[in-house]
Amino acid sequence: MLARTDRTTFRQRPQRGSFDPAVIAAILDEALVCTVAFVEDGRPVGIPTTHWRMGDRVLFHGGQGSRLAKAMAAGAELCITATLVDGMVLARSAFHHSMNYRSVVLFGRAVEVTDPAEKEAAFAALIDKLAPGRSAAVRPVTAKELAATRLLALAITEGSAKTRSGPPVDDEADISWPVWAGVVPVMQARGEPVADGGGEGASSSRGETPWNHASV
Amino acid sequence: MLARTDRTTFRQRPQRGSFDPAVIAAILDEALVCTVAFVEDGRPVGIPTTHWRMGDRVLFHGGQGSRLAKAMAAGAELCITATLVDGMVLARSAFHHSMNYRSVVLFGRAVEVTDPAEKEAAFAALIDKLAPGRSAAVRPVTAKELAATRLLALAITEGSAKTRSGPPVDDEADISWPVWAGVVPVMQARGEPVADGGGEGASSSRGETPWNHASV
């Protein structure tokens, strides 16, 4: 379990909260993007970015000129927020409408990873998050490309998950109100892959799609 | 167009950026959740929450005890981040993998809306965002429920949208690399509604579902 700290103590609906690393990891793994917030000139800045996880660290990357990567590399205090929407909860009363969701909020500082072998392995893990097994099939990263990209790692030590699931919870007096009530599921779906036409000699039709696009 | 400010000047890939209010509005309207970042004790905090839009304002709500709603009502500097993932961009080279996305980042301070009629209209708009037309069919909000919920409004004045779309952009030398390349579309889909069983006398089977769940 992650330690409970002042800023991760649940003030609202603590029954929806969790400090379980496995719960946190599963949400991070399913989410394709997160928001990284940091403080700049005393004001909050939240930047959307891709993240991925290796063990108990969340990884991020960015170009050498990236404002976010620079702030992260400089050791700025960060807050990472990843959210998956699972459904719209339509209650009988206006007041009890809600959302089903799974979210993670993490706090901490990132460290920059500069070892080329470690960076290469991390970027392979990112590609395999998008399409399992794909990293072995693509044109490998070069030393120059590795150097052009910063890799940042944040240890998962302070943070929590919060989730809501299940049907609406209406007041007893509203149960006979004549309106449909229930949950409209929402999910991040994947569509049919669209092959890149490529240029002369493009390989689009040669390679096999190495992932299961039907999985959500 | 929204005014360009120091913190909304694009440093990376400015061709992906937009200050067009219509582009910003469309992304905010499609996103069901966002991250609201604020500064607490000098450190960033990013909280996931539901938002909706009325004209040139983004609206938020929370219980009277909510940490986020309190910070917003107190006039904290905020950064709002909403992101829609549209696809995974699978290039031939590891380096050129990317994501297709549409995101909005807004800056500013919220004001609390306390007028009961204005609050009631705003909460109706939130319900209609989830299920168009539904607000007229549900059990209306009571004065006590209105008082228990804070409504916060942020004017859309400083911020921008950023988007990527289209196929991977590989180096010319990689075009013949023997791997599938293209885009795997990702979308926020809605599933078959799941009716709430309700209690004795539940109305689940009586009301009609007033929205088109097949729309994405």
XYZ file of C-alpha atoms in Angstrom:
432
model
C 0.000 0.000 0.000
C 1.148 3.528 -0.675
C 1.535 5.620 2.463
C -1.335 7.970 3.220
C -0.103 11.563 3.337
C -1.814 14.829 4.071
C -2.404 15.527 0.407
C -3.653 12.032 -0.347
C -6.091 11.779 2.536
C -9.555 11.488 1.039
C -11.814 14.286 2.171
C -14.785 13.328 0.007
C -16.244 9.817 -0.269
C -13.224 7.929 1.112
C -14.967 4.655 0.270
C -14.107 5.369 -3.351
C -10.396 5.653 -2.657
C -7.528 3.175 -2.778
C -3.825 3.159 -1.995
C -3.341 -0.283 -3.554
C -0.379 -0.216 -5.989
C -2.037 -2.859 -8.188
C -5.172 -0.734 -8.572
C -3.050 2.314 -9.356
C -0.895 0.382 -11.852
C -3.902 -1.010 -13.723
C -5.381 2.466 -14.237
C -2.048 3.911 -15.371
C -1.600 1.032 -17.808
C -5.021 1.425 -19.380
C -4.840 5.213 -19.712
C -3.038 6.358 -22.868
C -2.595 9.929 -21.686
C -2.417 11.816 -18.435
C -2.055 15.407 -17.298
C 1.242 16.455 -15.731
C 0.802 19.542 -13.557
C 3.636 21.695 -12.290
C 4.002 25.217 -10.934
C 5.438 27.936 -13.144
C 5.815 31.465 -11.780
C 3.564 30.485 -8.898
C 0.757 29.374 -11.189
C -0.410 25.895 -12.174
C 0.286 24.471 -15.622
C -1.252 21.144 -16.676
C 0.086 19.580 -19.861
C -1.406 16.490 -21.498
C 1.148 13.853 -22.354
C 1.642 10.159 -22.953
C 2.860 8.100 -20.015
C 3.747 4.483 -19.491
C 4.774 2.347 -16.544
C 7.678 0.027 -15.806
C 7.416 -1.562 -12.382
C 6.915 1.090 -9.729
C 7.856 4.008 -11.975
C 5.802 6.080 -14.398
C 7.725 7.238 -17.443
C 7.382 10.301 -19.654
C 9.277 11.641 -22.616
C 9.687 14.835 -24.534
C 11.954 16.654 -26.914
C 14.970 18.499 -25.537
C 13.151 21.786 -26.089
C 9.916 20.712 -24.411
C 8.728 22.999 -21.617
C 7.259 20.071 -19.726
C 10.328 17.842 -20.086
C 12.542 20.713 -18.964
C 10.435 21.356 -15.874
C 10.415 17.655 -15.052
C 14.169 17.310 -15.584
C 14.735 20.306 -13.329
C 13.070 18.441 -10.472
C 9.825 20.402 -10.307
C 7.133 19.152 -7.962
C 4.633 17.306 -10.121
C 1.093 16.048 -9.938
C 0.127 13.320 -12.398
C -3.575 12.782 -13.109
C -4.922 9.935 -15.242
C -8.641 9.322 -15.667
C -10.686 6.602 -17.348
C -14.393 7.271 -17.870
C -16.459 4.093 -17.493
C -20.010 5.376 -17.686
C -22.569 8.102 -17.361
C -24.747 7.496 -14.339
C -28.263 8.689 -15.099
C -30.312 8.933 -11.943
C -33.992 9.706 -11.521
C -33.188 12.964 -9.782
C -31.066 15.694 -11.344
C -29.021 15.783 -8.141
C -27.855 12.149 -8.177
C -26.473 12.072 -11.708
C -22.845 10.995 -11.649
C -20.020 9.394 -13.599
C -18.416 6.002 -13.275
C -14.671 6.434 -13.511
C -11.274 5.223 -12.376
C -8.639 7.854 -11.705
C -5.134 8.095 -10.306
C -3.449 11.120 -8.783
C 0.289 10.871 -8.070
C 2.651 13.366 -6.461
C 6.413 13.629 -6.580
C 9.429 14.728 -8.548
C 10.770 13.024 -11.651
C 14.371 12.178 -12.376
C 15.871 12.242 -15.818
C 17.171 8.928 -17.125
C 20.218 9.426 -19.345
C 21.697 5.945 -19.754
C 21.194 5.093 -23.460
C 20.463 1.403 -22.865
C 17.926 2.221 -20.187
C 16.326 4.797 -22.474
C 16.135 2.371 -25.369
C 14.449 -0.255 -23.192
C 11.983 2.320 -21.882
C 10.998 3.539 -25.349
C 10.526 -0.070 -26.425
C 8.137 -0.479 -23.498
C 6.165 2.550 -24.668
C 5.780 1.102 -28.164
C 4.741 -2.227 -26.685
C 2.114 -0.442 -24.583
C 0.557 0.856 -27.812
C 0.958 -2.436 -29.700
C 2.278 -5.446 -27.753
C 5.393 -6.934 -29.333
C 5.793 -4.159 -31.864
C 9.084 -2.783 -30.515
C 10.976 -5.772 -31.926
C 9.659 -5.106 -35.431
C 10.256 -1.400 -35.940
C 13.353 0.382 -37.126
C 15.401 0.698 -33.921
C 16.137 4.036 -32.346
C 19.499 5.607 -33.197
C 21.962 7.189 -30.778
C 21.086 10.599 -32.195
C 17.345 10.039 -31.730
C 17.930 8.806 -28.176
C 19.917 11.942 -27.398
C 17.173 14.148 -28.844
C 14.565 12.765 -26.458
C 14.451 13.196 -22.713
C 13.220 10.326 -20.566
C 11.743 11.168 -17.174
C 10.812 8.736 -14.414
C 8.564 9.308 -11.435
C 8.510 6.754 -8.624
C 5.008 5.740 -7.572
C 5.305 6.514 -3.884
C 2.698 9.148 -3.025
C -0.741 9.073 -4.558
C -4.011 7.230 -4.732
C -6.718 5.894 -6.960
C -10.366 6.827 -6.843
C -13.182 4.964 -8.545
C -16.955 4.941 -8.846
C -18.868 2.046 -10.361
C -22.376 0.717 -10.372
C -25.882 2.081 -10.818
C -27.254 5.438 -9.711
C -28.150 5.832 -6.062
C -31.474 7.616 -5.946
C -33.419 8.748 -2.946
C -36.118 6.291 -1.913
C -38.799 8.868 -2.650
C -37.682 9.154 -6.274
C -37.713 5.482 -7.219
C -41.111 5.713 -8.893
C -40.256 8.851 -10.878
C -41.181 8.025 -14.502
C -37.822 8.288 -16.209
C -35.320 5.729 -17.410
C -32.462 5.361 -14.936
C -29.247 3.434 -15.189
C -25.756 3.600 -16.613
C -24.613 4.337 -20.150
C -21.236 2.594 -20.404
C -18.383 4.651 -21.835
C -15.166 3.033 -22.981
C -12.012 3.837 -24.869
C -12.465 1.742 -28.001
C -10.044 1.006 -30.808
C -11.123 1.112 -34.430
C -9.999 -0.667 -37.543
C -6.323 0.169 -38.211
C -5.780 2.548 -41.138
C -2.644 1.645 -43.075
C -0.283 4.427 -44.013
C -0.024 4.617 -47.783
C 3.679 5.341 -47.525
C 5.773 6.491 -50.441
C 7.253 4.536 -53.316
C 8.167 1.136 -51.965
C 6.005 1.602 -48.884
C 5.784 -1.506 -46.766
C 2.260 -0.978 -45.504
C 0.866 -4.041 -47.136
C 3.844 -6.212 -46.309
C 3.946 -6.122 -42.536
C 1.386 -7.842 -40.377
C -0.493 -5.879 -37.732
C 1.040 -7.398 -34.602
C -1.624 -6.351 -32.119
C -5.213 -7.186 -31.486
C -7.128 -4.071 -32.422
C -10.372 -5.552 -31.281
C -9.306 -5.406 -27.660
C -10.484 -2.309 -25.855
C -9.469 34.250 -31.420
C -8.157 34.034 -27.889
C -5.258 36.356 -27.195
C -1.816 34.779 -27.285
C -0.078 35.191 -23.914
C 3.319 34.190 -22.661
C 2.032 30.960 -21.214
C -0.002 30.061 -24.278
C 2.735 30.699 -26.827
C 3.515 27.375 -28.450
C 7.137 26.404 -28.003
C 6.849 22.982 -29.621
C 5.200 22.282 -32.991
C 3.186 25.529 -33.212
C 1.529 24.210 -36.376
C -0.508 21.928 -34.100
C -1.871 24.815 -32.040
C -5.046 26.884 -32.268
C -6.548 29.860 -30.485
C -9.885 29.453 -32.266
C -12.751 29.515 -29.713
C -14.817 27.149 -31.860
C -12.025 24.556 -31.884
C -11.607 24.931 -28.129
C -15.373 24.695 -27.522
C -15.739 21.534 -29.597
C -13.023 19.739 -27.639
C -14.459 20.840 -24.292
C -17.921 19.670 -25.366
C -16.755 16.218 -26.426
C -14.596 15.592 -23.354
C -16.562 14.235 -20.394
C -13.837 14.941 -17.852
C -10.880 17.261 -17.470
C -8.129 17.878 -14.949
C -8.298 21.044 -12.868
C -4.856 22.001 -11.547
C -4.248 24.502 -8.776
C -1.407 25.287 -6.396
C -1.632 24.197 -2.783
C 1.206 24.999 -0.378
C 3.364 25.850 -3.381
C 2.840 22.456 -4.987
C 0.641 21.422 -7.912
C -2.569 19.465 -7.404
C -4.507 18.122 -10.398
C -7.979 16.780 -9.737
C -10.119 14.989 -12.325
C -13.627 16.348 -12.575
C -16.604 16.696 -14.874
C -16.924 19.956 -16.763
C -19.416 21.400 -19.178
C -19.680 24.550 -21.236
C -22.274 27.286 -21.612
C -21.262 29.913 -24.156
C -17.803 31.215 -23.342
C -17.675 29.761 -19.852
C -16.614 26.342 -18.599
C -18.582 25.143 -15.596
C -17.656 22.852 -12.709
C -19.445 21.676 -9.607
C -18.673 20.088 -6.314
C -19.998 19.503 -2.849
C -19.617 22.239 -0.249
C -16.839 20.218 1.395
C -14.907 19.538 -1.804
C -11.264 20.570 -1.711
C -11.334 21.440 -5.404
C -14.570 23.438 -5.240
C -13.244 25.328 -2.214
C -10.012 26.229 -3.982
C -11.921 27.314 -7.061
C -14.400 29.373 -5.049
C -11.499 31.045 -3.241
C -10.244 32.365 -6.582
C -7.196 30.150 -6.978
C -5.284 30.351 -10.246
C -6.380 27.344 -12.282
C -5.240 25.374 -15.266
C -7.873 23.251 -17.016
C -6.680 20.401 -19.236
C -9.017 18.297 -21.397
C -7.700 15.660 -23.792
C -9.327 13.431 -26.401
C -7.256 10.568 -27.779
C -8.012 9.936 -31.463
C -5.451 7.349 -32.409
C -2.171 5.580 -31.896
C 0.273 6.529 -34.629
C 2.454 3.527 -35.428
C 5.450 4.552 -37.491
C 8.099 2.387 -39.105
C 10.749 3.796 -36.795
C 10.521 3.634 -33.026
C 11.292 7.345 -32.925
C 8.323 8.552 -34.980
C 5.577 6.791 -33.049
C 3.030 9.308 -31.866
C -0.572 9.871 -30.815
C -3.398 11.602 -32.584
C -5.199 13.784 -30.080
C -7.123 16.974 -29.492
C -6.434 18.837 -26.278
C -7.331 22.121 -24.621
C -5.409 23.950 -21.917
C -7.116 26.927 -20.267
C -5.839 29.326 -17.625
C -7.721 31.635 -15.280
C -9.675 31.954 -12.084
C -13.192 30.705 -11.554
C -16.031 32.596 -9.929
C -18.700 30.961 -7.831
C -22.241 31.252 -9.162
C -24.753 31.477 -6.334
C -27.998 32.587 -7.970
C -30.357 29.587 -7.597
C -32.039 30.037 -10.996
C -28.682 30.303 -12.728
C -27.455 27.226 -10.877
C -30.534 25.230 -11.794
C -30.130 26.125 -15.495
C -26.449 25.189 -15.381
C -27.083 21.794 -13.792
C -29.772 21.152 -16.411
C -27.157 21.869 -19.083
C -24.816 19.311 -17.489
C -27.516 16.631 -17.571
C -28.286 17.502 -21.182
C -24.580 17.163 -22.034
C -24.745 13.564 -20.795
C -28.121 12.819 -22.405
C -29.656 15.527 -24.603
C -33.139 16.539 -23.439
C -32.960 14.532 -20.243
C -33.043 17.485 -17.841
C -36.742 18.041 -18.548
C -37.597 14.472 -17.576
C -35.799 13.986 -14.271
C -36.943 14.842 -10.767
C -36.005 18.541 -10.520
C -33.368 19.755 -8.140
C -34.587 21.074 -4.783
C -33.506 24.287 -3.065
C -31.647 22.210 -0.470
C -29.786 20.224 -3.151
C -28.892 23.439 -4.981
C -27.491 24.898 -1.778
C -25.433 21.751 -1.141
C -23.631 22.052 -4.473
C -21.198 24.743 -5.512
C -21.200 25.943 -9.107
C -17.981 27.439 -10.477
C -17.534 29.220 -13.795
C -14.316 29.941 -15.646
C -14.376 32.367 -18.578
C -12.614 31.022 -21.666
C -10.202 33.901 -22.196
C -6.667 32.511 -21.969
C -5.770 29.157 -23.422
C -5.355 27.159 -26.574
C -6.052 23.909 -28.322
C -3.479 21.520 -29.706
C -4.167 18.667 -32.084
C -2.388 16.015 -34.112
C -4.093 14.014 -36.817
C -3.128 11.917 -39.798
C -0.660 9.155 -40.559
C 2.834 8.658 -39.184
C 5.605 10.793 -40.640
C 8.547 8.482 -41.204
C 11.973 9.347 -42.471
C 12.350 8.725 -46.188
C 15.019 6.117 -45.491
C 12.593 4.049 -43.396
C 9.723 3.796 -45.870
C 10.701 0.322 -46.998
C 11.159 -1.040 -43.466
C 9.106 -4.246 -43.359
C 6.582 -3.406 -40.671
C 2.935 -2.365 -40.793
C 2.584 1.378 -40.330
C -0.480 3.514 -39.906
C -3.000 4.676 -37.341
C -5.083 2.656 -34.913
C -8.112 4.875 -34.253
C -9.081 5.360 -30.620
C -12.437 6.783 -29.642
C -14.619 7.293 -26.619
C -17.471 4.914 -27.371
C -20.787 4.454 -25.591
C -22.181 1.027 -24.851
C -25.671 -0.382 -24.497
C -27.414 1.367 -21.576
C -27.798 -0.790 -18.462
C -31.097 -0.110 -16.723
C -31.061 0.334 -12.981
C -33.189 -2.375 -11.403
C -34.518 0.121 -8.893
C -36.491 -0.865 -5.840
C -40.144 -1.838 -5.472
C -42.039 0.225 -7.974
C -38.897 1.088 -9.914
C -39.631 2.950 -13.103
C -36.731 1.598 -15.113
C -38.846 -0.145 -17.637
C -41.349 2.670 -17.916
C -39.240 5.565 -19.114
C -37.809 5.781 -22.587
C -34.083 6.290 -23.068
C -34.104 9.807 -24.472
C -30.615 9.792 -26.005
C -28.913 8.069 -28.846
C -26.446 5.717 -27.226
C -25.061 4.673 -30.556
C -23.508 8.062 -31.098
C -19.889 8.295 -30.059
